[in-house]
Amino acid sequence: MSSVAVLTQESFAEHRSGLKDTEITAYIPTYLEAFPPLPDKGAPGERSGEPAGAWSKIRPIKASVITQVFHVPLEERRYKDNSQFGEGEEAKVCLDIMQKTGAHIELSLAKDQGLSIMVTGKLDSVMKARKEIVARLQTQASATVVIPKEHHRFVIGKNGEKLQELELKTATKIAIPRPDDPNTNIRITGTKEGIEKARHEILLISAEQDKRAVERLSLEKAFHPFIAGAYNRLVQELSQETGARISIPPPSLLKEEIVITGEKEAVAMAIARIRAIYEEKKRKTTTISVEVKKSQHKYIVGPKGNTLHEIMESTGVSVEMPPLDSGSETIILRGEPDKLGPALTQVYAKAKSVMVVEVTAPAWLHRFIIGKKGQNISRITQQLPKVHIEFTDGEERISLEGPTEEVEQAQAQIQEIIKDLMARMDYTEINIDQRFHRHLIGKNGANINRIKEQYKVSVRIPQDSDRCGLVRIEGDPQGVQLARRELVDMAQRMENERTKDLIIEQKFHRTIIGQKGEKIKEVRDKFPEVIINFPDQSQKSDIVQLRGPKNEVEKCAKFLQKLLVELIESSYSISVPIFKQFHKNIIGKGGANIKKIREETNTKIDLPTENSDSEMIVITGKKSNCEAARDRILAIQRDLANLKETEVTIPAKLHNSLIGSKGCLVRSVMEECGGVHIHFPAEGSGVDKVTIRGPAGEVERARRQLLQLAEEKQVNNFSVELQAKPEYHKFLIGRGGANIRRVRDRTGARIIFPSPDEPEQERITIVGREEAVRLAQKELETLIKNLDVIEDSMVVDPRHHRHFVCRRGQVLRELAEEYGGVAVSFPRTGTHSDCITLKGARECVDAAKRRIQEIIQDLVSSRKAICHGIILCFAQESQVIMGPKGCRIQQITREHEVQIKFPEREDFPEADSVPRKCDIITVTGRVEKCEQARAALLALVPVTVDVEVPYDLHRYIIGQKGSGIRKMMEDYEVNIWVPQPEQQSDVIKVTGQEASVERARQALLDRVRELQAEQEDRALRSYKVTLSVDPKYHPKIIGRKGAVISQIRKDHDVNVQFPDKGDEQQVCDVIVIWGYERNVEEAKAAIEQMVAALQEMVSEDVRLDHRVHARVIGARGKAIRKLMEEFKVDIRFPQPGSEDPDKVTVTGLPENVDKAIDHLLNLEEEYMLTVTETETLAAYMKPPSRVVGVGGGDEESRGPAKGFVVRDAPWNAPDMSSAEDFPTFGSGVAPKQTSAWGPKKF
């Protein structure tokens, strides 16, 4: 239950008056009290019976680390290999024990070959380590001890503690039979010494138990109090006298059995004494019964039964109370007849000593009566400690219980508090639909906390689990009504709210929300009254919920729908087939082309990876933008190759059959026709036009095939499937598709082979008219039949063998791939055989033999070409010719089937007309191929062009750390040489291929024009004016954090510089403005206008108590900023440590300054009331020890703190003027004063 502190004026005035009437002084301890002397050290072995001062209370500190040494004889050592002492099993065991227990173990070998072990560590660790050492390093023996079964539990001890202690102490393992086992033998395992110790201890425990006896005495329950005595003193005396332990059951336990344990003689003596007491009380006592209300029984019993013991002690009468769960009100008093009267009187007195009163108070007022942290009730209970006050939740009553006089006082005080609270507090309840409660509370309680602070009320909103709509408001009557009105208005507004569900596909949710919620934050800022809820991603729901005022929800819904339309438009996607070899041109150098297309068309363009066989480029964005990007990409392809695009009209109903299963039919047409691209319209569009794009001749060929297929599909659509091993497919197709083309021309059927990514690699499909398909099937089956594996051989000159097997057999691998997996075996090196073996299908073997003959002829003709000696004399430019990683040379080698060898790098003169060995590049191959390669190499020879660039622009061309010139060289694949600064030359040299050099030269000239234009612009922007402005206006022109001057710079596109405060040489009132002439004049006029307005302003000082400054400024200056904006003035507060802390300066127009000062003075008057109350309360809360003087003097009169003060300390200087400390010796003549160093010598 929450509570509120209520500090009444009466209680505070009473406390203050008490402070004034009482002088409180702090107690100063003496030196002996603060520093008690150490006890005198007695003689050795002498023990003092009395405590020796304050130090006797301090318990001696025992050492936490102990050391034990024990010996293991040779005959008991488990490991007796003396040759490896310190390295064998003993050392390993000790290391393991040290890690487990944390103790330190040292081993040493005695002359008798016994083992001495020293264990150091904490007591517990040492005992555990000793037990482990004995168990693992010493041979174990065992013995049995027989003791009575009933003594076993004493050996085990409570929770097995005694047994564990015994095992650690003796370093043995003791096995005790289970309680249900009739065996009485206890087995001890360990060393002989340990077994003897353990056996001795167990026998001692058993012998001790033999001396003990247990007796149970059954006596009437009514006489137990007489045996126990008042406060159990009698039974305690009996136990001390006899030495037996006597256990009497408590009054709440209905047992008559008294248990006596101890030595036999002591037990017998105790039984005799108890029986004597019983017989005496049974003979002398009588009983009377009285009726007392059940509610008063607890006062007769008293706390922990103390009242019953008190009656027993004073009268010797036992009071028997009925059980608490019983409805009986009869109390029985048992005792001697002459004592029953006084006992009965005490019973009635105790029953009436406590009264119970109920005070009526509304349940909502209970927590205010209790006060904050129970302050109000604590004050009453401290004054009246015997009064118990109980509040019951939901009931309008307060129960008071205690002595009559104190209860009446507490009742009067509580009724006074209730009267005061009822006079100044009110409450109301309003019923608000529970679904609006969380909106009333607001985010992190923002709404409800604002209402509580604004109206100084308490608002209680039920929990969601209560399923209740009742909201309760408590506090000042006026505040309660205002808070009620605002809550009702909020609830009505929420009732008028509308909830609307928008269907937005979940894939767009992340895009609408944006990264880190940035985009949805903009939407929420635009519609602050609308709550937008997106479903959780795991729900996979498309419903987005909007809630808020009807008009705002509609506007927000339209905005989101418009945003959705734009997203849908932007998610349009098309695939553009582009020949794989042109992808790098689409991307451009460093991605320049593709980046430009993406930025200008505002689309997303995805290209397949280099390892992928796909030729499709996917474009995503708005439809119009995607089409524009597609056209630009196709235009690049058209520029790079002689491509043609045509359209064929084929009925839409035939499109699926022409495409074939998984696109196999149309793919076979594209592959057969040189890789043309065939694009069918989207399914269901109803469009009949099919687009074909590719080389002109192949496009026409594909068009004819498509039309033929369409005609065949219309006439007859028959298909057959054949099975053939994948390695035979190449042979069936033939070189350049010759075989399959011949079959198709002869039969008219179309034969479709599987693509590499299809799962069924052996399936061949034949499509067409039935008779044509049957005929083609027959021919293909014949070809497949002839592809049986055969083995053949041929003769190859051994000098050519190396060409086939070098480079890890690359030529042989190419032969196998091209000719159906034919295996070619060459003889081993050194056999001098010229016969090679070929194994595979007949046709494949024959084709491979023909290919090997062609390679041999090429090798022979290549050797002839070397003899002719075709040379090129430009090895100096070899790096440019080779290209990055030799890519250009590799391409020429591949295209012209030649080998190119560059010379070794050697130093050569700069000018030498005669070609040297280091200048010769050798081309090997057929003569005609060598000539073609030579021409290609000549085309790669770099050229150098001079470009005129003004010297002062060179540094801009080079760029920061050479980035500009480096980027240009990378983009245009050229080398650019800029002259050294000391040469001051205007010529820049560009070296590279002719086309690249020309493009680089043009780019350089374009860059020069840009830089010259920038120089002209800088000259225009360098117009400068100065403006003289009084320095006191500079902060106003600059604005808070530079806001005003930044806006002037932004609006007029100028630079404005103020003088530095610390620069004494600079004129302190000159402001410099530079930029375009027109912009500078406009900025100057704006600053002059601002200064004119500032000159009209006045500054006035007002004195505000420094204690209210923080309240006026507000948290982080919010309050003072709001005030300055409201009155259009500037308010300056003094700095900390200022000479005049109350001085506040207000600057602005005269009428605004007057209004602001009036407002500040009003605020001061209002805030000072709070400050005064706070200081008064702080003075009240200060501890008494800090008050110096009478009446609680102010801090100025207290003087400096004295710190820790001790009386009669030896370091305290004596009072020289004190006659007590320095008594006189009569009235003799005062001695002549001399120096401490003796008489002066002249």
mmCIF file of N, CA, C and O in Angstrom, residues 526-586:
data_model
loop_
_atom_site.group_PDB
_atom_site.id
_atom_site.type_symbol
_atom_site.label_atom_id
_atom_site.label_comp_id
_atom_site.label_asym_id
_atom_site.label_seq_id
_atom_site.Cartn_x
_atom_site.Cartn_y
_atom_site.Cartn_z
ATOM 1 N N LYS A 526 5.022 13.108 -39.094
ATOM 2 C CA LYS A 526 4.056 13.813 -39.960
ATOM 3 C C LYS A 526 2.636 13.656 -39.433
ATOM 4 O O LYS A 526 1.818 14.572 -39.565
ATOM 5 N N PHE A 527 2.351 12.468 -38.835
ATOM 6 C CA PHE A 527 1.015 12.217 -38.267
ATOM 7 C C PHE A 527 1.201 11.826 -36.797
ATOM 8 O O PHE A 527 1.075 10.645 -36.432
ATOM 9 N N PRO A 528 1.500 12.783 -35.929
ATOM 10 C CA PRO A 528 1.842 12.450 -34.534
ATOM 11 C C PRO A 528 0.691 11.858 -33.737
ATOM 12 O O PRO A 528 0.915 11.181 -32.745
ATOM 13 N N GLU A 529 -0.561 12.126 -34.152
ATOM 14 C CA GLU A 529 -1.707 11.632 -33.396
ATOM 15 C C GLU A 529 -2.106 10.220 -33.797
ATOM 16 O O GLU A 529 -3.014 9.641 -33.210
ATOM 17 N N VAL A 530 -1.451 9.676 -34.807
ATOM 18 C CA VAL A 530 -1.806 8.344 -35.305
ATOM 19 C C VAL A 530 -0.780 7.337 -34.808
ATOM 20 O O VAL A 530 0.422 7.568 -34.919
ATOM 21 N N ILE A 531 -1.270 6.229 -34.273
ATOM 22 C CA ILE A 531 -0.395 5.142 -33.821
ATOM 23 C C ILE A 531 -0.371 4.079 -34.916
ATOM 24 O O ILE A 531 -1.421 3.568 -35.319
ATOM 25 N N ILE A 532 0.821 3.764 -35.407
ATOM 26 C CA ILE A 532 0.989 2.802 -36.506
ATOM 27 C C ILE A 532 1.609 1.546 -35.933
ATOM 28 O O ILE A 532 2.701 1.593 -35.372
ATOM 29 N N ASN A 533 0.914 0.425 -36.063
ATOM 30 C CA ASN A 533 1.398 -0.856 -35.539
ATOM 31 C C ASN A 533 1.623 -1.837 -36.678
ATOM 32 O O ASN A 533 0.682 -2.138 -37.431
ATOM 33 N N PHE A 534 2.861 -2.306 -36.819
ATOM 34 C CA PHE A 534 3.185 -3.335 -37.801
ATOM 35 C C PHE A 534 3.141 -4.695 -37.108
ATOM 36 O O PHE A 534 3.537 -4.808 -35.938
ATOM 37 N N PRO A 535 2.693 -5.750 -37.783
ATOM 38 C CA PRO A 535 2.663 -7.076 -37.154
ATOM 39 C C PRO A 535 4.069 -7.606 -36.952
ATOM 40 O O PRO A 535 5.010 -7.191 -37.633
ATOM 41 N N ASP A 536 4.203 -8.524 -35.996
ATOM 42 C CA ASP A 536 5.502 -9.156 -35.765
ATOM 43 C C ASP A 536 5.886 -9.991 -36.981
ATOM 44 O O ASP A 536 5.029 -10.590 -37.637
ATOM 45 N N GLN A 537 7.171 -10.019 -37.276
ATOM 46 C CA GLN A 537 7.651 -10.698 -38.478
ATOM 47 C C GLN A 537 7.304 -12.184 -38.448
ATOM 48 O O GLN A 537 7.023 -12.774 -39.490
ATOM 49 N N SER A 538 7.301 -12.775 -37.252
ATOM 50 C CA SER A 538 7.012 -14.206 -37.150
ATOM 51 C C SER A 538 5.549 -14.530 -37.449
ATOM 52 O O SER A 538 5.219 -15.668 -37.778
ATOM 53 N N GLN A 539 4.644 -13.524 -37.344
ATOM 54 C CA GLN A 539 3.217 -13.762 -37.587
ATOM 55 C C GLN A 539 2.899 -13.917 -39.070
ATOM 56 O O GLN A 539 1.871 -14.463 -39.441
ATOM 57 N N LYS A 540 3.786 -13.387 -39.938
ATOM 58 C CA LYS A 540 3.576 -13.441 -41.389
ATOM 59 C C LYS A 540 2.214 -12.868 -41.768
ATOM 60 O O LYS A 540 1.469 -13.435 -42.569
ATOM 61 N N SER A 541 1.893 -11.734 -41.164
ATOM 62 C CA SER A 541 0.623 -11.066 -41.422
ATOM 63 C C SER A 541 0.858 -9.834 -42.291
ATOM 64 O O SER A 541 1.909 -9.196 -42.221
ATOM 65 N N ASP A 542 -0.132 -9.503 -43.146
ATOM 66 C CA ASP A 542 -0.039 -8.336 -44.023
ATOM 67 C C ASP A 542 -0.817 -7.145 -43.483
ATOM 68 O O ASP A 542 -0.910 -6.110 -44.153
ATOM 69 N N ILE A 543 -1.402 -7.264 -42.284
ATOM 70 C CA ILE A 543 -2.286 -6.219 -41.753
ATOM 71 C C ILE A 543 -1.469 -5.218 -40.943
ATOM 72 O O ILE A 543 -0.819 -5.575 -39.962
ATOM 73 N N VAL A 544 -1.516 -3.944 -41.350
ATOM 74 C CA VAL A 544 -0.898 -2.843 -40.615
ATOM 75 C C VAL A 544 -2.035 -2.033 -39.999
ATOM 76 O O VAL A 544 -2.954 -1.605 -40.716
ATOM 77 N N GLN A 545 -1.990 -1.814 -38.691
ATOM 78 C CA GLN A 545 -3.104 -1.171 -37.979
ATOM 79 C C GLN A 545 -2.782 0.290 -37.706
ATOM 80 O O GLN A 545 -1.697 0.627 -37.233
ATOM 81 N N LEU A 546 -3.761 1.165 -38.032
ATOM 82 C CA LEU A 546 -3.665 2.591 -37.747
ATOM 83 C C LEU A 546 -4.736 2.945 -36.733
ATOM 84 O O LEU A 546 -5.884 2.510 -36.853
ATOM 85 N N ARG A 547 -4.385 3.755 -35.728
ATOM 86 C CA ARG A 547 -5.359 4.166 -34.720
ATOM 87 C C ARG A 547 -5.109 5.611 -34.342
ATOM 88 O O ARG A 547 -3.963 6.028 -34.133
ATOM 89 N N GLY A 548 -6.197 6.375 -34.272
ATOM 90 C CA GLY A 548 -6.093 7.785 -33.923
ATOM 91 C C GLY A 548 -7.364 8.514 -34.336
ATOM 92 O O GLY A 548 -8.380 7.896 -34.688
ATOM 93 N N PRO A 549 -7.352 9.859 -34.301
ATOM 94 C CA PRO A 549 -8.523 10.618 -34.746
ATOM 95 C C PRO A 549 -8.887 10.266 -36.181
ATOM 96 O O PRO A 549 -8.012 10.014 -37.020
ATOM 97 N N LYS A 550 -10.190 10.293 -36.461
ATOM 98 C CA LYS A 550 -10.689 9.790 -37.740
ATOM 99 C C LYS A 550 -10.013 10.474 -38.928
ATOM 100 O O LYS A 550 -9.514 9.812 -39.842
ATOM 101 N N ASN A 551 -9.974 11.808 -38.915
ATOM 102 C CA ASN A 551 -9.400 12.530 -40.056
ATOM 103 C C ASN A 551 -7.919 12.217 -40.233
ATOM 104 O O ASN A 551 -7.444 12.022 -41.359
ATOM 105 N N GLU A 552 -7.182 12.186 -39.105
ATOM 106 C CA GLU A 552 -5.750 11.905 -39.186
ATOM 107 C C GLU A 552 -5.482 10.489 -39.679
ATOM 108 O O GLU A 552 -4.535 10.253 -40.443
ATOM 109 N N VAL A 553 -6.309 9.537 -39.224
ATOM 110 C CA VAL A 553 -6.144 8.150 -39.670
ATOM 111 C C VAL A 553 -6.361 8.046 -41.172
ATOM 112 O O VAL A 553 -5.610 7.350 -41.884
ATOM 113 N N GLU A 554 -7.388 8.763 -41.688
ATOM 114 C CA GLU A 554 -7.656 8.725 -43.136
ATOM 115 C C GLU A 554 -6.483 9.312 -43.919
ATOM 116 O O GLU A 554 -6.056 8.761 -44.935
ATOM 117 N N LYS A 555 -5.958 10.446 -43.436
ATOM 118 C CA LYS A 555 -4.814 11.065 -44.134
ATOM 119 C C LYS A 555 -3.607 10.139 -44.110
ATOM 120 O O LYS A 555 -2.917 9.970 -45.131
ATOM 121 N N CYS A 556 -3.351 9.534 -42.957
ATOM 122 C CA CYS A 556 -2.203 8.635 -42.837
ATOM 123 C C CYS A 556 -2.376 7.412 -43.734
ATOM 124 O O CYS A 556 -1.420 6.957 -44.369
ATOM 125 N N ALA A 557 -3.611 6.887 -43.804
ATOM 126 C CA ALA A 557 -3.881 5.716 -44.652
ATOM 127 C C ALA A 557 -3.623 6.050 -46.119
ATOM 128 O O ALA A 557 -3.014 5.264 -46.852
ATOM 129 N N LYS A 558 -4.087 7.247 -46.567
ATOM 130 C CA LYS A 558 -3.860 7.651 -47.962
ATOM 131 C C LYS A 558 -2.364 7.796 -48.241
ATOM 132 O O LYS A 558 -1.872 7.393 -49.300
ATOM 133 N N PHE A 559 -1.650 8.375 -47.273
ATOM 134 C CA PHE A 559 -0.206 8.568 -47.457
ATOM 135 C C PHE A 559 0.504 7.217 -47.589
ATOM 136 O O PHE A 559 1.350 7.039 -48.470
ATOM 137 N N LEU A 560 0.130 6.257 -46.711
ATOM 138 C CA LEU A 560 0.770 4.944 -46.771
ATOM 139 C C LEU A 560 0.396 4.195 -48.045
ATOM 140 O O LEU A 560 1.227 3.473 -48.622
ATOM 141 N N GLN A 561 -0.873 4.359 -48.505
ATOM 142 C CA GLN A 561 -1.278 3.695 -49.749
ATOM 143 C C GLN A 561 -0.516 4.264 -50.939
ATOM 144 O O GLN A 561 -0.101 3.529 -51.843
ATOM 145 N N LYS A 562 -0.324 5.588 -50.920
ATOM 146 C CA LYS A 562 0.468 6.211 -51.988
ATOM 147 C C LYS A 562 1.905 5.703 -51.950
ATOM 148 O O LYS A 562 2.503 5.397 -52.993
ATOM 149 N N LEU A 563 2.447 5.588 -50.730
ATOM 150 C CA LEU A 563 3.811 5.071 -50.576
ATOM 151 C C LEU A 563 3.895 3.630 -51.066
ATOM 152 O O LEU A 563 4.877 3.238 -51.710
ATOM 153 N N LEU A 564 2.832 2.844 -50.796
ATOM 154 C CA LEU A 564 2.803 1.447 -51.237
ATOM 155 C C LEU A 564 2.783 1.356 -52.754
ATOM 156 O O LEU A 564 3.463 0.512 -53.351
ATOM 157 N N VAL A 565 1.978 2.239 -53.400
ATOM 158 C CA VAL A 565 1.921 2.239 -54.871
ATOM 159 C C VAL A 565 3.304 2.521 -55.444
ATOM 160 O O VAL A 565 3.750 1.867 -56.411
ATOM 161 N N GLU A 566 3.995 3.484 -54.847
ATOM 162 C CA GLU A 566 5.353 3.807 -55.320
ATOM 163 C C GLU A 566 6.296 2.619 -55.126
ATOM 164 O O GLU A 566 7.131 2.338 -55.996
ATOM 165 N N LEU A 567 6.141 1.915 -53.982
ATOM 166 C CA LEU A 567 7.000 0.751 -53.751
ATOM 167 C C LEU A 567 6.712 -0.352 -54.747
ATOM 168 O O LEU A 567 7.626 -1.018 -55.253
ATOM 169 N N ILE A 568 5.407 -0.553 -55.044
ATOM 170 C CA ILE A 568 5.047 -1.603 -56.014
ATOM 171 C C ILE A 568 5.608 -1.258 -57.386
ATOM 172 O O ILE A 568 6.148 -2.108 -58.100
ATOM 173 N N GLU A 569 5.464 0.044 -57.731
ATOM 174 C CA GLU A 569 6.011 0.471 -59.016
ATOM 175 C C GLU A 569 7.529 0.278 -59.036
ATOM 176 O O GLU A 569 8.108 -0.133 -60.042
ATOM 177 N N SER A 570 8.170 0.563 -57.902
ATOM 178 C CA SER A 570 9.628 0.459 -57.829
ATOM 179 C C SER A 570 10.105 -0.977 -57.774
ATOM 180 O O SER A 570 11.290 -1.245 -57.955
ATOM 181 N N SER A 571 9.187 -1.945 -57.531
ATOM 182 C CA SER A 571 9.596 -3.344 -57.447
ATOM 183 C C SER A 571 9.396 -4.086 -58.763
ATOM 184 O O SER A 571 9.534 -5.307 -58.809
ATOM 185 N N TYR A 572 9.051 -3.357 -59.843
ATOM 186 C CA TYR A 572 8.908 -3.973 -61.162
ATOM 187 C C TYR A 572 10.269 -4.525 -61.599
ATOM 188 O O TYR A 572 11.299 -3.894 -61.400
ATOM 189 N N SER A 573 10.277 -5.706 -62.174
ATOM 190 C CA SER A 573 11.543 -6.352 -62.519
ATOM 191 C C SER A 573 11.478 -6.940 -63.916
ATOM 192 O O SER A 573 10.450 -7.533 -64.298
ATOM 193 N N ILE A 574 12.545 -6.746 -64.688
ATOM 194 C CA ILE A 574 12.657 -7.369 -66.015
ATOM 195 C C ILE A 574 14.050 -7.973 -66.144
ATOM 196 O O ILE A 574 14.997 -7.508 -65.517
ATOM 197 N N SER A 575 14.143 -9.031 -66.947
ATOM 198 C CA SER A 575 15.413 -9.699 -67.203
ATOM 199 C C SER A 575 15.842 -9.429 -68.637
ATOM 200 O O SER A 575 15.040 -9.597 -69.568
ATOM 201 N N VAL A 576 17.081 -9.013 -68.789
ATOM 202 C CA VAL A 576 17.597 -8.668 -70.113
ATOM 203 C C VAL A 576 18.712 -9.657 -70.455
ATOM 204 O O VAL A 576 19.724 -9.714 -69.746
ATOM 205 N N PRO A 577 18.552 -10.452 -71.539
ATOM 206 C CA PRO A 577 19.641 -11.361 -71.926
ATOM 207 C C PRO A 577 20.737 -10.594 -72.663
ATOM 208 O O PRO A 577 20.463 -9.943 -73.678
ATOM 209 N N ILE A 578 21.942 -10.632 -72.138
ATOM 210 C CA ILE A 578 23.102 -9.956 -72.744
ATOM 211 C C ILE A 578 24.207 -11.002 -72.895
ATOM 212 O O ILE A 578 24.482 -11.756 -71.964
ATOM 213 N N PHE A 579 24.824 -11.046 -74.061
ATOM 214 C CA PHE A 579 25.887 -12.026 -74.287
ATOM 215 C C PHE A 579 26.955 -11.885 -73.210
ATOM 216 O O PHE A 579 27.367 -10.782 -72.854
ATOM 217 N N LYS A 580 27.419 -13.037 -72.723
ATOM 218 C CA LYS A 580 28.326 -13.078 -71.573
ATOM 219 C C LYS A 580 29.590 -12.255 -71.807
ATOM 220 O O LYS A 580 30.090 -11.594 -70.901
ATOM 221 N N GLN A 581 30.087 -12.267 -73.073
ATOM 222 C CA GLN A 581 31.343 -11.573 -73.328
ATOM 223 C C GLN A 581 31.204 -10.052 -73.217
ATOM 224 O O GLN A 581 32.196 -9.330 -73.133
ATOM 225 N N PHE A 582 29.941 -9.551 -73.245
ATOM 226 C CA PHE A 582 29.733 -8.107 -73.178
ATOM 227 C C PHE A 582 29.424 -7.622 -71.760
ATOM 228 O O PHE A 582 29.254 -6.421 -71.547
ATOM 229 N N HIS A 583 29.337 -8.548 -70.775
ATOM 230 C CA HIS A 583 29.008 -8.140 -69.402
ATOM 231 C C HIS A 583 30.046 -7.182 -68.841
ATOM 232 O O HIS A 583 29.715 -6.213 -68.158
ATOM 233 N N LYS A 584 31.334 -7.448 -69.113
ATOM 234 C CA LYS A 584 32.374 -6.574 -68.580
ATOM 235 C C LYS A 584 32.273 -5.170 -69.164
ATOM 236 O O LYS A 584 32.598 -4.176 -68.507
ATOM 237 N N ASN A 585 31.779 -5.063 -70.434
ATOM 238 C CA ASN A 585 31.605 -3.745 -71.034
ATOM 239 C C ASN A 585 30.404 -3.025 -70.430
ATOM 240 O O ASN A 585 30.396 -1.797 -70.309
ATOM 241 N N ILE A 586 29.391 -3.802 -70.051
ATOM 242 C CA ILE A 586 28.219 -3.205 -69.381
ATOM 243 C C ILE A 586 28.658 -2.628 -68.032
ATOM 244 O O ILE A 586 28.243 -1.545 -67.633
#
